[in-house]
Short mmCIF file of C-alpha atoms and ligand atoms in Angstrom, two decimals:
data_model
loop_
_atom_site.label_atom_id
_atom_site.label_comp_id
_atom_site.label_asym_id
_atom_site.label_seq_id
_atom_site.Cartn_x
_atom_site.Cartn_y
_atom_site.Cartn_z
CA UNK A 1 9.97 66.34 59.20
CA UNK A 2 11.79 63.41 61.21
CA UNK A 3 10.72 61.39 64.16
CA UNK A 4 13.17 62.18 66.81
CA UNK A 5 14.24 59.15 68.32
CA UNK A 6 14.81 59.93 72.06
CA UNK A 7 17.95 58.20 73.28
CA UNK A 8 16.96 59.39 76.83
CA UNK A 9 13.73 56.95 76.73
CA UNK A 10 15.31 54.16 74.88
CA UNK A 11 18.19 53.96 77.61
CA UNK A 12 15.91 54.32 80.11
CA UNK A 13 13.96 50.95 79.31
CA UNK A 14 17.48 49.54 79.03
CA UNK A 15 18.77 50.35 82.29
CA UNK A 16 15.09 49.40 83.57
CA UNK A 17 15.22 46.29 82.34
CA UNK A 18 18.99 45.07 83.52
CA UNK A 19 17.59 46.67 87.37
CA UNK A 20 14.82 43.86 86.72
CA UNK A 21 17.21 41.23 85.88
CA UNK A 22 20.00 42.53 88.76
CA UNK A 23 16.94 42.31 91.42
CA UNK A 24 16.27 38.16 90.12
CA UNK A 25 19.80 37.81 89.87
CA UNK A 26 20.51 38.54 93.52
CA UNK A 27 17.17 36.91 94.92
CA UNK A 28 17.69 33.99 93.13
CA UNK A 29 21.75 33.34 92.76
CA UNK A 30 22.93 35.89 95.32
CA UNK A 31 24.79 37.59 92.81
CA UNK A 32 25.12 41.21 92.79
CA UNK A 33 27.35 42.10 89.32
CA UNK A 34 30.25 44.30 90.17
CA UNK A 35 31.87 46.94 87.87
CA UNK A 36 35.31 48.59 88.48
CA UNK A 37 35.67 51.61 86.70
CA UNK A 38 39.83 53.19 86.63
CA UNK A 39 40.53 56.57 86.01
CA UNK A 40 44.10 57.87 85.92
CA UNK A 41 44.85 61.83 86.00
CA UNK A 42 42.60 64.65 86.04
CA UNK A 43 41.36 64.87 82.91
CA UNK A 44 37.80 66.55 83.10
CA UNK A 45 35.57 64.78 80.68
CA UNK A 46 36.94 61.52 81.92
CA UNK A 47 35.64 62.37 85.22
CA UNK A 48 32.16 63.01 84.47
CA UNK A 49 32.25 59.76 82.66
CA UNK A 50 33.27 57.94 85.78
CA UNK A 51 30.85 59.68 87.52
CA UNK A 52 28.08 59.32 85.66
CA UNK A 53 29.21 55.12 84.88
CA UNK A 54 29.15 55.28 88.80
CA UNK A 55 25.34 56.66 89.29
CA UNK A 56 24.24 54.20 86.51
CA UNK A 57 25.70 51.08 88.45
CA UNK A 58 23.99 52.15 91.94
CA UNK A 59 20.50 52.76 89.76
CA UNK A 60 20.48 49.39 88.20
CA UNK A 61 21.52 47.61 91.71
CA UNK A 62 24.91 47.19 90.95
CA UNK A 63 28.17 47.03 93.06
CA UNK A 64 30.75 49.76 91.79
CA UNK A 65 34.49 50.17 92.33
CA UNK A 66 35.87 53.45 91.55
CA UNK A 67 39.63 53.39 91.17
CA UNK A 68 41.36 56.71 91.13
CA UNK A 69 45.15 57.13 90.34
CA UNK A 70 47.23 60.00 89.80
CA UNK A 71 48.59 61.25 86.57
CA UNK A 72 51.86 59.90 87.15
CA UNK A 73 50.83 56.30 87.38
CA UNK A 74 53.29 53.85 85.72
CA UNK A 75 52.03 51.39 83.18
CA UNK A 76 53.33 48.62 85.88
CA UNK A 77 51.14 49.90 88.38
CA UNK A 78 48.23 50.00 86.33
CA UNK A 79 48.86 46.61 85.02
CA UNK A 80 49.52 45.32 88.38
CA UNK A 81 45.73 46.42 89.35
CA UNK A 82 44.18 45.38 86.60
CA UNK A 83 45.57 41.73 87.45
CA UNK A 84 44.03 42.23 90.85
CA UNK A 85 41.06 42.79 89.27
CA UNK A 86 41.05 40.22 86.87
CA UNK A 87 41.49 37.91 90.15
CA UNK A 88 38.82 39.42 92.17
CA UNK A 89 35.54 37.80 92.23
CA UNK A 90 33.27 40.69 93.01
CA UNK A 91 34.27 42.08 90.24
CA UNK A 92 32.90 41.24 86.86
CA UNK A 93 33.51 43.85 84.66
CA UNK A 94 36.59 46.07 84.22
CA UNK A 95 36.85 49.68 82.13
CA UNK A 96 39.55 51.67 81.97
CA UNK A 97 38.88 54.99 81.22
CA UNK A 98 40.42 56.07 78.22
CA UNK A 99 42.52 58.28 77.62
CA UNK A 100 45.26 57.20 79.64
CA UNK A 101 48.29 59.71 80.51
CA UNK A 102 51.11 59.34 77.99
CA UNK A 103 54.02 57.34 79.60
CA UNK A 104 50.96 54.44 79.70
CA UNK A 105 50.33 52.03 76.17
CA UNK A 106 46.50 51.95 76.36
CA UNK A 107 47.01 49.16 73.97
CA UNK A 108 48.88 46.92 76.63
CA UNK A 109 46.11 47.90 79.52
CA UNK A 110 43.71 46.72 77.05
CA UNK A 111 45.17 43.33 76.38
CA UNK A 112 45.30 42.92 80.08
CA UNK A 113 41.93 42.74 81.25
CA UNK A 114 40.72 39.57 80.79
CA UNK A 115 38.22 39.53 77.98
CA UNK A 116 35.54 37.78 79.83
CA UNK A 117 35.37 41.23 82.25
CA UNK A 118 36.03 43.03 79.38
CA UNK A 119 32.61 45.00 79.18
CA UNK A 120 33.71 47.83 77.04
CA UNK A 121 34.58 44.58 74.47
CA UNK A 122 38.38 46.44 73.40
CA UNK A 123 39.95 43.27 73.98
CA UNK A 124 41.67 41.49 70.72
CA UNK A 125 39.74 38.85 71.75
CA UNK A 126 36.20 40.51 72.03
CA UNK A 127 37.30 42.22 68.68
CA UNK A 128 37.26 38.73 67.19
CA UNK A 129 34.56 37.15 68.29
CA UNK A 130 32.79 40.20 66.92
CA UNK A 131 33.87 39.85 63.33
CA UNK A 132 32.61 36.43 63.44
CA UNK A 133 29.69 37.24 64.83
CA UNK A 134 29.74 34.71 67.92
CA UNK A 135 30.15 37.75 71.12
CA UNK A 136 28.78 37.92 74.23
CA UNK A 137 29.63 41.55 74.62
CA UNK A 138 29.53 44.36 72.09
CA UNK A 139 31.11 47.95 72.38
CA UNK A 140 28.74 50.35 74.16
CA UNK A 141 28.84 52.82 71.63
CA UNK A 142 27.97 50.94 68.21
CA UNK A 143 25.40 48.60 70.22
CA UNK A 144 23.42 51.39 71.79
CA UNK A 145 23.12 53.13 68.21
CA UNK A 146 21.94 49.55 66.79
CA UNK A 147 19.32 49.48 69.69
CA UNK A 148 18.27 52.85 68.63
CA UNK A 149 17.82 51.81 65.05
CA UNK A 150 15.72 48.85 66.09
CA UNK A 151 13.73 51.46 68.11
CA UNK A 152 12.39 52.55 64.37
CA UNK A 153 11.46 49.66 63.63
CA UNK A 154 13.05 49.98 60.66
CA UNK A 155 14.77 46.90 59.32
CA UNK A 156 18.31 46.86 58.39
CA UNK A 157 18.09 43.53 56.28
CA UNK A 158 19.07 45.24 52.48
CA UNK A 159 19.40 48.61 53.15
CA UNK A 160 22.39 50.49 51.90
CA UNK A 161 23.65 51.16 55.41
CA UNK A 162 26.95 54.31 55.28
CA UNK A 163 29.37 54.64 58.28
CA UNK A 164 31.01 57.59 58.06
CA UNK A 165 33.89 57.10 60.55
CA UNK A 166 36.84 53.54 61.08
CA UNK A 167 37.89 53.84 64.71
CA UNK A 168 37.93 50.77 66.70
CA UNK A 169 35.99 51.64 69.19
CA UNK A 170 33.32 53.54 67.05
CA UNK A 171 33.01 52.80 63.20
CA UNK A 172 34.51 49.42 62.34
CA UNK A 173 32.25 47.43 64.80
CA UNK A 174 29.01 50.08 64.06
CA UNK A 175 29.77 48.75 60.28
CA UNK A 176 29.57 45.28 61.14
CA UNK A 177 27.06 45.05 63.56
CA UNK A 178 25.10 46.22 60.29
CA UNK A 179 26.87 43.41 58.32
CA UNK A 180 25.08 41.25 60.40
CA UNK A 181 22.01 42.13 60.22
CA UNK A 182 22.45 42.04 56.49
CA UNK A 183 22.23 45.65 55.66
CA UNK A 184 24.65 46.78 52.15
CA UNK A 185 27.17 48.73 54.65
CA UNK A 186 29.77 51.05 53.48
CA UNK A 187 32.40 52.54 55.58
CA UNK A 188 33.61 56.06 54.19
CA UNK A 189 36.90 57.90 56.40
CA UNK A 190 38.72 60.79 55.67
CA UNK A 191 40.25 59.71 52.31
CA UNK A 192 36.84 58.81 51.01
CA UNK A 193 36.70 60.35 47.35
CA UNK A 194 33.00 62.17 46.78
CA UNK A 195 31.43 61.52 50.43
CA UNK A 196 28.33 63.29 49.60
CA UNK A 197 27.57 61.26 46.72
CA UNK A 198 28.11 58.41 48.47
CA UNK A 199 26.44 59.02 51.94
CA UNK A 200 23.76 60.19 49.86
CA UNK A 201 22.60 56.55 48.47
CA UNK A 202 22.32 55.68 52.59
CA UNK A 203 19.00 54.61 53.76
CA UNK A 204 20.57 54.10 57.17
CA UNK A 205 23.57 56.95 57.71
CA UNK A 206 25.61 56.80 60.84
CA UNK A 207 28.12 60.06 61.82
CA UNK A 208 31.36 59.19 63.86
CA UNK A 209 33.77 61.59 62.56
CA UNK A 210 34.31 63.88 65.57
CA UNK A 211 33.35 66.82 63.49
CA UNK A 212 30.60 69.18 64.82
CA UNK A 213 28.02 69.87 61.81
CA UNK A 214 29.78 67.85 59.39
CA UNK A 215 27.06 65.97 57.86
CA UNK A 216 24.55 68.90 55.60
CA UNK A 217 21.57 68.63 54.35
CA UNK A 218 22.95 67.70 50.86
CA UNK A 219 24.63 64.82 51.89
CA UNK A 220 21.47 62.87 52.80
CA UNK A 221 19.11 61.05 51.20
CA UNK A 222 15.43 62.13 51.36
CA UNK A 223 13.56 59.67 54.30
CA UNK A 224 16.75 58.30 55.74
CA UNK A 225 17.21 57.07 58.86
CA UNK A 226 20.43 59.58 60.70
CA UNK A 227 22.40 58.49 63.88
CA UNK A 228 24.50 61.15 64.93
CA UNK A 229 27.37 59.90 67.39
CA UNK A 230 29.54 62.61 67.30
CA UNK A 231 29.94 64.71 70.58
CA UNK A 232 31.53 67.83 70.01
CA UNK A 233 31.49 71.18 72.10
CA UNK A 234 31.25 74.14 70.72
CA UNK A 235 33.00 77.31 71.60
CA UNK A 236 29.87 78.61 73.48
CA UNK A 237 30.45 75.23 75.70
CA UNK A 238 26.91 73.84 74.44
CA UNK A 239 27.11 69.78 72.62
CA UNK A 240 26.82 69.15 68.93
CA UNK A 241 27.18 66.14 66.94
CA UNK A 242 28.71 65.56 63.99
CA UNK A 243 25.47 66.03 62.14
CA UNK A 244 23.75 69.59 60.74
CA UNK A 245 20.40 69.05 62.71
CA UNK A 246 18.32 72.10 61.51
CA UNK A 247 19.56 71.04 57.71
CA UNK A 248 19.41 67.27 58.18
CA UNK A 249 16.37 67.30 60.38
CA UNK A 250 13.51 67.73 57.55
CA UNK A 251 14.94 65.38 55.16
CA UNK A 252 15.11 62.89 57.42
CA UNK A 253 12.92 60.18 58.17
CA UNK A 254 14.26 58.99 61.82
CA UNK A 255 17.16 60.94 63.42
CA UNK A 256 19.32 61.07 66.64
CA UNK A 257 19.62 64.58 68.62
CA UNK A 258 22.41 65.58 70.09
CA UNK A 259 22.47 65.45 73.42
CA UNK A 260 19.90 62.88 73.87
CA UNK A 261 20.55 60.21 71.45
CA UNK A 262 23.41 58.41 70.76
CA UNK A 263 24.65 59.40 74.34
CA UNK A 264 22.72 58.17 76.84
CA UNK A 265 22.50 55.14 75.40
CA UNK A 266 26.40 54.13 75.77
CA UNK A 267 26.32 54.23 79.36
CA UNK A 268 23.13 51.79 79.38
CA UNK A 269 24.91 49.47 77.18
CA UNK A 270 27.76 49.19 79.94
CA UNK A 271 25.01 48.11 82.47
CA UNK A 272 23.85 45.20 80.47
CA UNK A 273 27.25 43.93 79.01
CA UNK A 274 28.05 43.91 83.26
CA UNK A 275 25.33 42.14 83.78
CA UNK A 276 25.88 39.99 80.91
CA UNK A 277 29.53 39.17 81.81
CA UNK A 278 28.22 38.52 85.90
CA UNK A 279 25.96 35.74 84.45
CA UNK A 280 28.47 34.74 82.30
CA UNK A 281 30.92 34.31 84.93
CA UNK A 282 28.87 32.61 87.28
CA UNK A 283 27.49 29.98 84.54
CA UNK A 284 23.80 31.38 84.59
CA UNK A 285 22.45 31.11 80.99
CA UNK A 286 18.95 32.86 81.63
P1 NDP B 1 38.08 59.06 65.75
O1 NDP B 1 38.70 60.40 65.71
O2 NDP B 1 38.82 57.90 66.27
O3 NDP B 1 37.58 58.68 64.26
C1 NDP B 1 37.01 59.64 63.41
C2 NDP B 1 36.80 59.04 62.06
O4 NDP B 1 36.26 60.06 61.22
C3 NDP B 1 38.09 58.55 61.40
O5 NDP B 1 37.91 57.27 60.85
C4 NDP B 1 38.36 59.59 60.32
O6 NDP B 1 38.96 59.08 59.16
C5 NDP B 1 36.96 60.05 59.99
N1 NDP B 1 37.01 61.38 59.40
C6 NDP B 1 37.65 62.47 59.86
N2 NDP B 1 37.52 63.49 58.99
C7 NDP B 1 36.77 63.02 57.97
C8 NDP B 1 36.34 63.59 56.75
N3 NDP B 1 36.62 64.84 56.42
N4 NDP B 1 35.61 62.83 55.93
C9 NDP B 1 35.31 61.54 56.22
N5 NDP B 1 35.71 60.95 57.37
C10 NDP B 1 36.45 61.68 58.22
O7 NDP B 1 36.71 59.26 66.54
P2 NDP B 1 35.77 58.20 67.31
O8 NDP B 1 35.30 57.16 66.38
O9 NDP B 1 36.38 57.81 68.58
O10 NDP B 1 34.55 59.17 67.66
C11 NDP B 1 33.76 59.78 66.67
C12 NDP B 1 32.81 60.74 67.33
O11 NDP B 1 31.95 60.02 68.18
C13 NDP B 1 33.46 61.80 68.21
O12 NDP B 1 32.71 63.01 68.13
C14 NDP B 1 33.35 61.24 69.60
O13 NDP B 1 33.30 62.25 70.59
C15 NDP B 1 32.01 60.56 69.50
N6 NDP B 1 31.85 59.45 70.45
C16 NDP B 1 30.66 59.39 71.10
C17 NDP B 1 30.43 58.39 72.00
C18 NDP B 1 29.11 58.34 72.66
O14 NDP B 1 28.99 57.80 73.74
N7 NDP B 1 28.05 58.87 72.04
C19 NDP B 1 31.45 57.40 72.35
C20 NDP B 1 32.62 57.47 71.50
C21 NDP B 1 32.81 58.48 70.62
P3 NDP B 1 40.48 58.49 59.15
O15 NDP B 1 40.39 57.13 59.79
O16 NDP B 1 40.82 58.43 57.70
O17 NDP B 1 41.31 59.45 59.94
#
């Protein structure tokens, strides 16, 4: 049977921690980080996202700037804000929330925001510094699951470490933030020949393929360590990750549930690269 590793605790001592630091950072500095969050159209999911990014900010003492504009936003205009927000000085971290509506290049927005607010770290710049290992932020998604490993105690340093998954924002940068801490990574995608056999040699096994129950019990090893990122909802409207928990679950040594793992930790990620990029920006190295 596995040790559940509750993504709901670990993101609380996070988000605990940055409210410490925000507190010292406005008693001593009179800095209170800001974070402008944009959403553009209706989209649903995107809203709860904004709302919940919003809730976060206000917990850890944070300033927030919510940014609302209709579906049929230009890319001009959207450009044209983020510039004002590149220029304003309460604000030290800018997200976009993807997706954006069509006649927008999400691409271009990205490039945009300057890449010292840029606290989801999309930038090409960010992107970079990343592969050379010299960042100051990483993406929320891939840093909170690495926070979440080190919860285990488990040490990456020579274990055969599988990413199932290559997007951007998810699997290339999960792969080499396990690169760096020396693990044996592989990254597997959809034209990966024998995935079982393969994700089956993983001590550490990481799930971003957007597919609910993809990842059975055969395709891990005995004792591994499972991070299930996927978020996927079911017909019945209830969450499921990418990962067959009842199968996966007692082979397991360490694994993610879904909600409650992978999830919670994302947002808490956002509060510390904002707080990160607020120091930053005001030349506090502390
Ligand atoms: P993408 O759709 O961008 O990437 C999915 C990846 O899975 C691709 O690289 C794809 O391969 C691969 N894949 C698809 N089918 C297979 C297959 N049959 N075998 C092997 N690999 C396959 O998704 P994201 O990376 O953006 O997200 C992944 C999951 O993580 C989603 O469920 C998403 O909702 C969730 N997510 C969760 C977040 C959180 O906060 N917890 C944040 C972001 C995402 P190929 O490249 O060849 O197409």
């Amino acid at each position: 049977m596995a040790n559940i590793i509750d993504g709901k605790a670990v993101s609380a001592k996070v988000k605990e921690q940055v409210r410490i630091e925000t507190e010292a950072l406005i008693a001593k500095h009179g800095i209170q980080p800001g974070l402008a969050v944009v959403i553009v159209g209706n989209d649903p999911a995107s809203r709860v996202y904004v709302n919940n990014k919003k809730k976060a900010c206000e917990a850890v003492g944070f300033k927030s700037f919510e940014y609302a504009l209709p579906e049929e936003t230009t890319q001009e205009e959207l450009l044209e804000l983020v510039e004002t927000l590149n220029n304003d000085k309460n604000v030290n971290g800018i997200l976009v929330q993807l997706p954006v509506p069509k006649q927008i290049d999400d691409k271009a927005i990205i490039n945009a925001i300057s890449a010292e607010k840029d606290v989801d770290a999309f930038h090409p710049e960010n992107v970079g510094r990343i592969m050379i290992g010299d960042y100051s932020f990483l993406p929320c998604t891939p840093a909170g699951a690495m926070e979440l490993i080190d919860s285990t105690g488990v040490d990456v340093a020579g274990k055969n470490c599988v990413v199932i998954g290559r997007s951007n924002i998810v699997g290339k940068p999960m792969a080499m933030l396990l690169l760096h801490r020396s693990g044996t990574v592989t990254i597997c995608h959809s034209r990966t020949q024998n995935l079982a056999e393969v994700t089956r040699q993983a001590d550490i096994l990481v799930a971003a393929v957007g597919k609910a129950n993809f990842v059975t019990g055969d395709m891990v090893k005995e004792g591994a360590v499972v991070i299930d990122v996927g978020i996927n909802r079911l017909d019945n409207g209830k969450l499921c990750g990418d990962v067959n928990y009842a199968e996966v679950e007692p082979k397991a040594s360490w694994i993610t549930p879904v909600p409650g793992g992978v999830g919670p930790m994302t947002i808490a990620m956002l509060m510390r690269n904002t707080l990160t990029a607020a120091k930053a920006q005001n030349g506090i190295h502390e």
